[in-house]
Short mmCIF file of C-alpha atoms in Angstrom, two decimals:
data_model
loop_
_atom_site.label_atom_id
_atom_site.label_comp_id
_atom_site.label_asym_id
_atom_site.label_seq_id
_atom_site.Cartn_x
_atom_site.Cartn_y
_atom_site.Cartn_z
CA MET P 4 -5.83 9.91 36.58
CA ASP P 5 -3.76 6.95 37.02
CA ALA P 6 0.02 7.79 36.63
CA HIS P 7 0.14 5.54 33.76
CA ARG P 8 -2.98 6.35 31.93
CA VAL P 9 -0.78 10.16 30.19
CA PRO P 10 -3.09 12.02 27.97
CA GLN P 11 -2.35 12.16 23.98
CA VAL P 12 -3.27 15.34 22.69
CA THR P 13 -4.88 15.80 19.04
CA ILE P 14 -6.69 18.42 17.14
CA THR P 15 -10.10 17.65 16.64
CA PRO P 16 -12.03 19.29 13.88
CA ASP P 17 -15.05 19.74 16.34
CA GLY P 18 -16.44 23.33 16.15
CA GLY P 19 -18.12 24.87 19.46
CA GLY P 20 -16.35 25.54 22.64
CA SER P 21 -15.07 28.89 23.97
CA SER P 22 -11.19 29.88 24.25
CA ARG P 23 -9.64 30.12 28.00
CA GLU P 24 -6.29 28.66 29.04
CA MET P 25 -5.80 25.43 30.00
CA GLN P 26 -5.34 25.10 33.37
CA GLN P 27 -3.67 22.38 35.98
CA GLU P 28 -6.73 20.77 37.02
CA ASP P 29 -7.69 19.33 33.17
CA TRP P 30 -4.98 17.03 33.23
CA GLY P 31 -6.67 15.34 37.13
CA GLU P 32 -5.16 14.49 40.35
CA ASN P 33 -2.00 13.39 39.42
CA PRO P 34 0.60 15.61 37.18
CA VAL P 35 1.81 14.22 34.13
CA ASP P 36 5.30 12.31 34.50
CA GLY P 37 8.23 14.61 33.66
CA ALA P 38 9.93 11.92 31.94
CA LEU P 39 7.80 12.30 29.42
CA ARG P 40 9.82 13.61 25.91
CA ARG P 41 9.02 17.21 24.35
CA LYS P 42 7.12 17.43 21.55
CA LEU P 43 5.90 20.03 19.93
CA SER P 44 3.31 20.24 16.82
CA THR P 45 0.37 21.67 15.54
CA SER P 46 -2.30 21.25 13.56
CA SER P 47 -0.21 21.82 9.86
CA VAL P 48 1.92 19.72 10.57
CA SER P 49 1.87 16.46 12.61
CA SER P 50 4.81 14.41 14.46
CA THR P 51 4.38 11.92 11.13
CA GLY P 52 4.53 14.19 9.22
CA SER P 53 1.60 14.54 7.58
CA SER P 54 0.04 18.34 7.01
CA ALA P 55 -3.21 19.17 7.00
CA VAL P 56 -3.31 23.19 6.71
CA GLU P 57 -5.31 24.00 3.93
CA SER P 58 -3.83 20.70 1.60
CA GLU P 59 -5.65 20.22 -1.24
CA ASP P 60 -6.11 16.96 0.17
CA ASP P 61 -9.05 19.02 2.00
CA LEU P 62 -10.28 21.04 -0.88
CA LEU P 63 -11.27 17.97 -3.35
CA SER P 64 -13.15 15.82 -0.33
CA ASP P 65 -16.78 17.27 -0.09
CA SER P 66 -16.40 17.22 4.03
CA GLU P 67 -14.22 20.40 4.53
CA SER P 68 -14.20 20.70 8.37
CA LYS P 69 -10.83 21.89 9.52
CA SER P 70 -9.29 21.71 12.69
CA ARG P 71 -10.34 24.75 15.34
CA GLY P 72 -8.29 23.79 18.45
CA ILE P 73 -10.41 21.63 19.97
CA ILE P 74 -8.22 18.87 21.76
CA THR P 75 -8.82 15.53 22.73
CA LEU P 76 -7.14 13.46 25.40
CA GLU P 77 -6.97 9.96 24.62
CA HIS P 78 -5.18 7.69 26.88
CA LEU P 79 -1.91 5.62 25.96
CA VAL P 80 -2.62 2.63 27.32
CA ASP P 81 -5.55 0.42 27.29
CA THR P 82 -7.06 -0.11 30.61
CA GLY P 83 -9.60 -2.29 29.19
CA GLU P 84 -12.26 -0.01 29.63
CA ASN P 85 -15.21 1.34 26.86
CA LYS P 86 -15.18 4.73 28.08
CA PRO P 87 -14.97 7.63 25.65
CA TRP P 88 -12.20 9.84 24.53
CA TRP P 89 -12.15 12.81 27.21
CA LYS P 90 -12.67 16.07 25.20
CA LEU P 91 -11.78 19.54 26.73
CA LYS P 92 -13.82 22.03 24.84
CA THR P 93 -11.14 24.48 24.55
CA ILE P 94 -8.35 26.33 22.49
CA VAL P 95 -4.75 25.68 23.42
CA GLN P 96 -2.70 28.92 24.71
CA TRP P 97 0.83 28.15 23.88
CA PRO P 98 3.30 28.77 25.36
CA PHE P 99 2.47 26.89 28.32
CA SER P 100 4.21 28.04 31.84
CA ALA P 101 7.95 26.46 32.33
CA THR P 102 5.84 24.57 34.97
CA GLN P 103 3.24 23.42 33.02
CA ARG P 104 6.45 22.34 30.11
CA ARG P 105 7.95 19.89 32.77
CA LYS P 106 4.71 18.03 33.32
CA VAL P 107 3.41 17.99 29.63
CA ASN P 108 6.42 17.01 28.23
CA TRP P 109 4.63 15.45 25.03
CA VAL P 110 2.22 16.82 23.10
CA GLN P 111 0.82 15.67 19.78
CA LEU P 112 -1.26 18.13 17.72
CA ALA P 113 -3.13 16.25 14.52
CA GLY P 114 -4.70 18.03 12.39
CA HIS P 115 -8.13 15.77 11.63
CA LYS P 116 -10.06 13.81 13.98
CA GLY P 117 -9.10 10.42 13.81
CA ASN P 118 -6.26 10.23 11.56
CA PHE P 119 -3.63 9.80 14.23
CA LYS P 120 -3.72 7.47 17.18
CA ALA P 121 -1.11 6.93 19.63
CA ALA P 122 0.88 4.10 19.82
CA ASP P 123 4.16 2.30 21.16
CA GLU P 124 6.57 5.01 22.30
CA GLY P 125 8.72 6.70 19.13
CA THR P 126 5.65 5.92 16.77
CA ILE P 127 2.33 7.03 15.73
CA LEU P 128 -0.37 5.68 13.99
CA LYS P 129 -2.32 7.15 10.94
CA LYS P 130 -5.05 6.06 9.05
CA TYR P 131 -5.20 3.48 6.79
CA SER P 132 -4.84 4.52 3.15
CA GLU P 133 -3.91 1.88 0.55
CA ASN P 134 -2.12 3.56 -1.34
CA GLU P 135 0.32 4.79 1.03
CA MET P 136 0.98 1.63 2.56
CA LEU P 137 1.47 0.51 -1.28
CA CYS P 138 4.16 3.45 -1.61
CA PHE P 139 5.71 2.26 1.38
CA GLU P 140 5.81 -1.66 0.67
CA ARG P 141 7.34 -0.47 -2.43
CA LEU P 142 9.95 1.43 -0.76
CA ARG P 143 11.50 -0.61 1.37
CA ASN P 144 14.58 -1.48 -0.87
CA ASP P 145 14.46 2.06 -2.50
CA ALA P 146 17.24 4.49 -2.32
CA LEU P 147 14.83 6.71 -0.65
CA LEU P 148 14.21 4.59 2.32
CA PRO P 149 16.84 6.67 4.89
CA PHE P 150 14.60 9.66 4.28
CA VAL P 151 11.01 8.28 4.56
CA PRO P 152 9.65 7.79 8.05
CA VAL P 153 10.37 4.04 9.68
CA TYR P 154 7.11 1.91 8.63
CA HIS P 155 6.31 -0.56 10.87
CA GLY P 156 2.94 -2.39 8.66
CA ILE P 157 -0.64 -2.20 9.38
CA VAL P 158 -2.12 -2.44 12.91
CA GLU P 159 -6.10 -2.68 14.10
CA LYS P 160 -6.79 -0.30 16.49
CA ASP P 161 -10.80 0.12 17.92
CA GLY P 162 -12.17 -1.47 14.24
CA GLU P 163 -9.83 0.54 12.15
CA SER P 164 -6.66 -0.07 10.04
CA PHE P 165 -3.47 1.98 10.31
CA LEU P 166 0.11 2.74 9.44
CA HIS P 167 2.43 1.94 12.19
CA MET P 168 4.37 4.75 11.49
CA ALA P 169 7.99 6.69 13.67
CA ASP P 170 7.45 9.68 15.19
CA LEU P 171 9.78 12.26 13.23
CA LEU P 172 9.60 14.59 16.44
CA MET P 173 11.07 12.21 18.54
CA THR P 174 14.92 13.29 18.67
CA PHE P 175 13.75 16.89 18.88
CA ASP P 176 13.52 18.92 22.19
CA LEU P 177 10.68 21.67 21.72
CA PRO P 178 11.30 21.02 17.88
CA ASN P 179 10.48 24.13 15.04
CA VAL P 180 9.16 22.40 11.97
CA MET P 181 8.12 23.47 8.54
CA ASP P 182 6.73 22.01 6.13
CA CYS P 183 7.20 22.17 2.33
CA LYS P 184 4.59 20.82 -0.28
CA MET P 185 6.52 19.54 -2.80
CA GLY P 186 5.93 19.89 -7.01
CA VAL P 187 3.97 22.51 -9.15
CA ARG P 188 0.24 20.82 -8.51
CA THR P 189 -1.04 19.13 -5.15
CA TYR P 190 -3.42 17.46 -7.38
CA LEU P 191 -3.95 14.66 -9.43
CA GLU P 192 -5.00 14.97 -13.39
CA ASP P 193 -7.50 12.41 -12.62
CA GLU P 194 -8.87 14.46 -9.78
CA LEU P 195 -8.94 17.52 -12.66
CA VAL P 196 -11.02 15.20 -15.36
CA ARG P 197 -13.25 14.13 -12.56
CA ALA P 198 -14.28 17.82 -11.71
CA ARG P 199 -14.57 18.54 -15.01
CA GLU P 200 -17.16 16.52 -15.58
CA ARG P 201 -19.34 18.00 -12.81
CA PRO P 202 -18.34 21.54 -12.75
CA LYS P 203 -20.42 22.12 -9.75
CA PRO P 204 -20.43 26.16 -8.44
CA ARG P 205 -19.41 25.55 -4.53
CA GLU P 206 -20.16 28.11 -2.16
CA ASP P 207 -17.02 27.24 0.24
CA LEU P 208 -14.96 27.52 -2.51
CA TYR P 209 -16.02 30.96 -3.16
CA ASN P 210 -15.58 31.82 0.74
CA LYS P 211 -12.02 30.57 0.64
CA MET P 212 -10.86 31.94 -2.48
CA VAL P 213 -12.21 35.72 -1.07
CA GLN P 214 -10.69 35.09 2.12
CA VAL P 215 -7.65 35.51 0.30
CA ASP P 216 -8.29 37.54 -2.50
CA GLY P 217 -11.38 39.42 -2.77
CA GLU P 218 -10.26 40.17 -6.96
CA GLY P 219 -9.91 36.95 -7.29
CA PRO P 220 -13.26 35.66 -8.12
CA THR P 221 -14.43 36.33 -11.82
CA PRO P 222 -17.70 38.80 -12.04
CA GLN P 223 -19.55 35.55 -12.95
CA GLU P 224 -18.30 33.79 -10.09
CA HIS P 225 -19.11 36.72 -7.22
CA SER P 226 -22.77 37.13 -8.39
CA GLN P 227 -23.40 33.14 -8.42
CA ARG P 228 -21.34 33.22 -4.78
CA GLY P 229 -19.44 29.98 -6.27
CA VAL P 230 -16.51 28.40 -7.83
CA THR P 231 -15.74 25.15 -9.49
CA LYS P 232 -13.40 22.48 -7.79
CA PRO P 233 -11.13 22.73 -11.25
CA ARG P 234 -10.87 26.62 -10.91
CA TYR P 235 -9.90 26.61 -7.43
CA MET P 236 -7.55 24.05 -7.73
CA GLN P 237 -5.98 25.53 -10.64
CA TRP P 238 -6.40 29.41 -9.36
CA ARG P 239 -4.57 27.96 -6.07
CA GLU P 240 -1.49 26.48 -7.26
CA SER P 241 -1.26 29.95 -9.78
CA LEU P 242 -1.36 31.86 -6.22
CA SER P 243 1.85 30.73 -4.73
CA SER P 244 5.33 29.61 -5.06
CA SER P 245 3.99 26.16 -6.51
CA ASN P 246 3.56 28.26 -9.99
CA THR P 247 6.77 29.97 -9.60
CA MET P 248 8.89 27.66 -7.76
CA GLY P 249 7.49 24.21 -8.17
CA PHE P 250 7.38 24.04 -3.64
CA ARG P 251 4.89 26.00 -1.37
CA ILE P 252 5.42 26.64 2.43
CA GLU P 253 2.12 24.88 4.07
CA GLY P 254 2.52 26.19 7.61
CA ILE P 255 5.60 26.69 10.45
CA LYS P 256 5.07 25.77 14.28
CA LYS P 257 8.03 27.41 16.28
CA CYS P 258 9.26 26.11 19.81
CA ASP P 259 7.56 29.29 21.32
CA GLY P 260 4.43 28.35 20.31
CA THR P 261 3.63 30.54 17.47
CA CYS P 262 1.96 28.89 14.31
CA ARG P 263 1.55 30.75 10.83
CA THR P 264 0.18 29.51 7.62
CA ASP P 265 -0.35 32.84 6.17
CA PHE P 266 1.74 31.62 3.61
CA LYS P 267 -0.85 31.71 0.25
CA LYS P 268 0.79 34.28 -1.71
CA THR P 269 4.52 34.01 -0.51
CA ARG P 270 5.56 33.47 -4.30
CA SER P 271 9.17 35.40 -4.74
CA GLU P 272 12.46 33.54 -4.04
CA GLN P 273 12.75 37.01 -1.91
CA ASP P 274 10.04 36.24 0.08
CA VAL P 275 10.63 32.60 0.49
CA MET P 276 14.19 33.58 1.77
CA LEU P 277 13.02 35.69 4.30
CA VAL P 278 10.63 33.21 5.90
CA PHE P 279 13.91 30.63 6.24
CA LYS P 280 15.22 33.31 8.03
CA ASP P 281 12.87 33.65 10.29
CA PHE P 282 12.35 29.76 10.87
CA VAL P 283 16.13 29.36 11.74
CA GLY P 284 16.47 32.35 13.79
CA GLY P 285 19.68 33.89 11.83
CA ASN P 286 21.46 30.18 12.78
CA ALA P 287 23.32 29.65 9.77
CA LYS P 288 24.76 26.08 11.20
CA ILE P 289 20.94 24.88 10.81
CA ILE P 290 20.88 26.23 7.21
CA LYS P 291 24.25 24.28 6.67
CA SER P 292 22.49 21.15 7.88
CA TYR P 293 19.20 21.69 6.29
CA LEU P 294 21.36 21.99 2.85
CA SER P 295 23.71 18.90 3.41
CA ARG P 296 20.20 16.86 4.18
CA LEU P 297 18.46 18.11 0.98
CA LEU P 298 21.54 17.40 -1.49
CA GLU P 299 21.42 13.93 0.02
CA ILE P 300 17.75 13.73 -1.05
CA ARG P 301 18.59 14.94 -4.76
CA GLN P 302 21.11 12.20 -4.96
CA ALA P 303 18.88 9.52 -3.62
CA LEU P 304 16.04 10.58 -5.88
CA THR P 305 17.84 10.40 -9.01
CA ALA P 306 18.92 6.86 -7.75
CA SER P 307 15.10 5.47 -6.99
CA GLU P 308 13.54 3.42 -8.94
CA PHE P 309 10.84 4.37 -6.85
CA PHE P 310 10.90 7.98 -7.55
CA LYS P 311 11.42 7.17 -11.66
CA ARG P 312 7.91 5.35 -11.64
CA HIS P 313 5.59 7.35 -9.59
CA GLU P 314 3.81 10.22 -10.18
CA VAL P 315 4.43 12.23 -6.68
CA ILE P 316 1.05 14.52 -5.84
CA GLY P 317 0.88 16.35 -2.67
CA SER P 318 4.51 14.96 -1.00
CA SER P 319 5.96 17.51 1.57
CA LEU P 320 9.46 17.71 2.77
CA LEU P 321 9.24 18.09 6.70
CA PHE P 322 12.12 20.42 8.22
CA ILE P 323 12.53 19.74 11.53
CA HIS P 324 15.42 21.50 14.03
CA ASP P 325 15.53 22.33 18.04
CA HIS P 326 17.78 24.85 19.54
CA THR P 327 20.64 22.29 20.30
CA GLY P 328 21.42 22.78 16.82
CA ASN P 329 19.96 19.16 15.62
CA ALA P 330 18.29 19.14 12.24
CA GLN P 331 16.66 16.96 9.83
CA VAL P 332 14.26 16.87 7.08
CA TRP P 333 11.87 14.40 5.82
CA ILE P 334 9.74 12.80 3.01
CA ILE P 335 6.59 12.78 4.20
CA ASP P 336 3.20 12.17 2.81
CA PHE P 337 2.39 9.44 0.20
CA GLY P 338 -1.26 9.27 0.20
CA LYS P 339 -1.36 10.88 -3.72
CA THR P 340 1.57 9.22 -4.79
CA THR P 341 0.32 7.20 -7.81
CA ALA P 342 2.62 4.57 -9.66
CA LEU P 343 2.65 4.98 -13.04
CA PRO P 344 1.90 2.27 -16.17
CA GLU P 345 4.14 -0.49 -16.68
CA GLY P 346 6.95 1.30 -18.68
CA HIS P 347 6.48 4.51 -17.80
CA THR P 348 9.00 6.49 -16.15
CA LEU P 349 8.69 10.60 -15.07
CA LYS P 350 11.79 12.74 -15.31
CA HIS P 351 9.91 15.62 -12.31
CA ASN P 352 11.76 18.66 -13.92
CA VAL P 353 9.89 19.50 -16.83
CA PRO P 354 6.63 21.73 -17.42
CA TRP P 355 3.77 19.95 -16.60
CA ARG P 356 1.02 19.32 -19.21
CA GLU P 357 -1.88 17.57 -18.84
CA GLY P 358 -1.60 14.17 -19.88
CA ASN P 359 2.14 13.69 -19.56
CA ARG P 360 1.87 13.06 -15.23
CA GLU P 361 4.91 15.52 -14.96
CA ASP P 362 4.95 16.92 -10.82
CA GLY P 363 8.28 19.09 -10.95
CA TYR P 364 9.42 17.92 -7.88
CA LEU P 365 12.92 17.97 -9.18
CA TRP P 366 12.89 21.20 -10.39
CA GLY P 367 10.97 22.65 -6.94
CA LEU P 368 13.93 20.58 -4.91
CA GLN P 369 16.23 22.46 -6.64
CA ASN P 370 15.02 26.19 -6.85
CA LEU P 371 14.90 25.27 -2.95
CA ILE P 372 18.15 24.40 -2.51
CA HIS P 373 19.45 27.27 -4.63
CA THR P 374 17.17 29.13 -2.03
CA LEU P 375 18.42 27.76 0.78
CA GLU P 376 22.00 28.56 -0.63
CA ALA P 377 21.26 31.98 -0.77
CA VAL P 378 20.40 32.94 2.67
CA SER P 379 23.45 31.01 3.58
CA GLY P 380 25.88 32.89 1.73
CA GLU P 381 24.40 36.40 3.35
CA GLY P 382 25.36 34.67 6.42
CA SER P 383 24.09 35.26 9.63
CA SER P 384 23.74 36.16 13.13
CA GLN P 385 24.86 32.89 14.71
CA GLU P 386 27.31 29.80 13.71
#
């Protein structure tokens, strides 16, 4: 492998392949240049800040393949050769050894095949979404601009369009990452209406439900081994803290390689506090940094014309910190954020009733702030 052609690692949803530990020979004859930045993410959160773990985006599509740990290596430099990507049928075993970590310093794991590609240093390409592109354009002169990924416009690659965005992990060394999905629901009202028009029982949604709660389906759903989309969507939200607190934890990837996505039943403030304590390793300084950033975000949201005039669905707050104490929170994922009709605005902190389009974002943010204040007030082992 040429020293200038450094492999980019992305998760693909392909099945198959046996699990084995990645060996040095998998990288070719030449070691990867140690000057590359360390970047660790997961199939749950990518460095673009896009969640891909059991998201309602996935549930609403009929193609619900999920990442199973298969990795694809894509060269960062266009050699002019029309060669297919090098697919390595394996599951990466984390963490790498110290030697491997020095040689493989920047690893980008993303959740959906084809959704992300390598770009210039410090940037990433995310598969084009007209809705998300319009949101970035509208945010250019908005109070929220400092809190969203830097947007560089649209680029074409391999015959496809992509949004050119900043890599949010660029300034971190072996980061810890948490994705919190904001709001009381992750589906648009229009999606709920459309799903009701064709209430076809689906076995895949039934299986997802019983995996979480065997008593979740009704006797009729058990007998037909099927659950409709509207039923599943509303059940999914009622199960988690989306219903009780206006946000939920989607996934966590820590610098030691551990990855957790088992938060579907995390509902109470006490449970969420325990998750945050573990996430920061008892570091009060990091919690205070997160709190400060959340307060800034809240202030920006209340001043934002964009926020007032959009139904914000499926958006997340991405928490990132590392061992140096560097900590940030970013507003990410605008694929479902939808403009309201002319003259309409939302409060974002009143209960949702079908038809009012309220999303509960500010209510969830306030509960998140209260939760971190409670964690901070209990003290910690590190300052």
